[in-house]
C-alpha positions as a Markdown table, in Angstrom:
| # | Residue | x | y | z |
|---|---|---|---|---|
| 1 | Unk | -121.7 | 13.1 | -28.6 |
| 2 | Unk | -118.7 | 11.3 | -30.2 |
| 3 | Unk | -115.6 | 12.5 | -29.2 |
| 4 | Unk | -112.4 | 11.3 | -31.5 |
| 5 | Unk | -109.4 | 10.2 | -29.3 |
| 6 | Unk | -106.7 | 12.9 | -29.3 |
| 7 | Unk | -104.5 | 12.9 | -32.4 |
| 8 | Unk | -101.2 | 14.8 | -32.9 |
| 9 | Unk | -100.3 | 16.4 | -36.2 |
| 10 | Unk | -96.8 | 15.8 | -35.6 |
| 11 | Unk | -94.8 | 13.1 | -35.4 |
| 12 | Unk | -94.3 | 11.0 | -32.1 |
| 13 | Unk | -91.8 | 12.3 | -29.7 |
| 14 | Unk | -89.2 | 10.7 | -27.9 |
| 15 | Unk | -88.7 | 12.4 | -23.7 |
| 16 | Unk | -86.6 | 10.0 | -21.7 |
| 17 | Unk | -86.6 | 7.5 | -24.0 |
| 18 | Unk | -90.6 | 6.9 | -24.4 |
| 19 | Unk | -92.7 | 7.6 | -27.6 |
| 20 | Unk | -95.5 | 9.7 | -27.3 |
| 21 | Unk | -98.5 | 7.7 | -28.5 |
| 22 | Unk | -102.3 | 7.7 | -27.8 |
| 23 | Unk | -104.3 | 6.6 | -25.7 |
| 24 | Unk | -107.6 | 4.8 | -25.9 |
| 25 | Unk | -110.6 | 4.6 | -23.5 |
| 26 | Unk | -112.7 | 1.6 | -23.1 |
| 27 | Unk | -115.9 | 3.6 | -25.6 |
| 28 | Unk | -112.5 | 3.8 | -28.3 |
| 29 | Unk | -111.3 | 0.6 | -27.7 |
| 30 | Unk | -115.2 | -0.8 | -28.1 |
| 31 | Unk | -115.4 | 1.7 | -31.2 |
| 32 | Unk | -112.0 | 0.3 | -33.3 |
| 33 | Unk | -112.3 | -3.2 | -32.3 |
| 34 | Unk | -116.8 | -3.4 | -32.6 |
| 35 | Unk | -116.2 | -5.6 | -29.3 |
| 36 | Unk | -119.2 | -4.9 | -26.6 |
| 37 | Unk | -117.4 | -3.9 | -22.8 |
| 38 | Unk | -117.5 | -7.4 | -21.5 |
| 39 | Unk | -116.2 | -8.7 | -24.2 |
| 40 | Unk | -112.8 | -6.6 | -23.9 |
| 41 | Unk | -112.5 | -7.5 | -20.2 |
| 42 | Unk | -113.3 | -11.6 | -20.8 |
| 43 | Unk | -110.7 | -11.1 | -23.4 |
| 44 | Unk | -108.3 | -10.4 | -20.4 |
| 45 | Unk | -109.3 | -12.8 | -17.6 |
| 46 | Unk | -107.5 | -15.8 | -17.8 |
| 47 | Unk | -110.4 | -17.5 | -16.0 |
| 48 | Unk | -112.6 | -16.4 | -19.1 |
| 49 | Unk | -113.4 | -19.4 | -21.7 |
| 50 | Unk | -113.1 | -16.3 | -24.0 |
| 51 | Unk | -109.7 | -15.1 | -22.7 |
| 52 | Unk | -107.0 | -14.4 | -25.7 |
| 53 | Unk | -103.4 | -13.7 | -24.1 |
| 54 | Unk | -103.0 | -11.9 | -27.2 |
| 55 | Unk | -105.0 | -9.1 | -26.4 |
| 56 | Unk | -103.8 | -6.2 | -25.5 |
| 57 | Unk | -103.7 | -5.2 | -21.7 |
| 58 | Unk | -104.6 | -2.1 | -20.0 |
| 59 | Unk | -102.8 | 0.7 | -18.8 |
| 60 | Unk | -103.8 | 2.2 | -15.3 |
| 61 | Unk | -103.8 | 5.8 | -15.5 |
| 62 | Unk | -105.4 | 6.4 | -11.8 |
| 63 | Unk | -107.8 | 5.0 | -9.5 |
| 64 | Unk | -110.7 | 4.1 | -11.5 |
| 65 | Unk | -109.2 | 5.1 | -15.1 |
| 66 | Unk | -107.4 | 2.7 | -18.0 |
| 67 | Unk | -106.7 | 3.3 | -20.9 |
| 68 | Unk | -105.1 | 1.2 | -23.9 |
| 69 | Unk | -102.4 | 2.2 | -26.5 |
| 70 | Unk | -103.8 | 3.0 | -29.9 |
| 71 | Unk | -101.2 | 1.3 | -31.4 |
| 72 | Unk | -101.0 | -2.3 | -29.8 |
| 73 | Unk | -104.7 | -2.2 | -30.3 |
| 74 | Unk | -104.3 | -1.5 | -34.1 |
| 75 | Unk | -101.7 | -4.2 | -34.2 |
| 76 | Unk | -103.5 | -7.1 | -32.3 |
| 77 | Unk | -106.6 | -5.7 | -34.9 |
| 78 | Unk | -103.7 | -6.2 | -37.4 |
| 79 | Unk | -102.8 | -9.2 | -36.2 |
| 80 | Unk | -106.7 | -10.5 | -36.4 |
| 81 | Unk | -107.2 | -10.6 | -40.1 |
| 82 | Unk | -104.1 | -11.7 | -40.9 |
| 83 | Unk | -105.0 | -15.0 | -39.2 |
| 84 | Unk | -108.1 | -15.5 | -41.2 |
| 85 | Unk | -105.7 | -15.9 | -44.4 |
């Protein structure tokens, strides 16, 4: 079953000074960037020969959850082809 992250129609809000945004999972995150699981987390382990610094870091939403924001993802994506130029 594929399940779409959760979109809103409407534009971002602003509460107490934060943006609404979306979050991604770790199957979304795999999905947009076509990176396998251990790729992702090598990506972030600065003890990793495949670490990049530039990649975006997780957010811990509870004990076992994290989640990334769609939109630093889409930019370090972004961010990706324009260094192939």
């Amino acid at each position: 079953m594929n399940i779409e992250p959760y979109r809103s129609t409407t534009q971002p809000y602003k509460h107490g000074g934060f943006t609404s945004t979306c979050m991604l999972r770790i199957n979304d995150v795999k999905v947009r960037t076509g990176l396998s699981r251990s790729t992702i987390y090598s990506k972030l382990d600065p003890k990793s020969s495949a670490y990049d610094p530039t990649f975006p870091k997780q957010i811990k939403l509870g004990a076992r959850a994290v989640a990334w924001l769609e939109e630093e993802i889409d930019t370090w994506l972004q961010q990706q082809v324009m260094m192939r130029h």
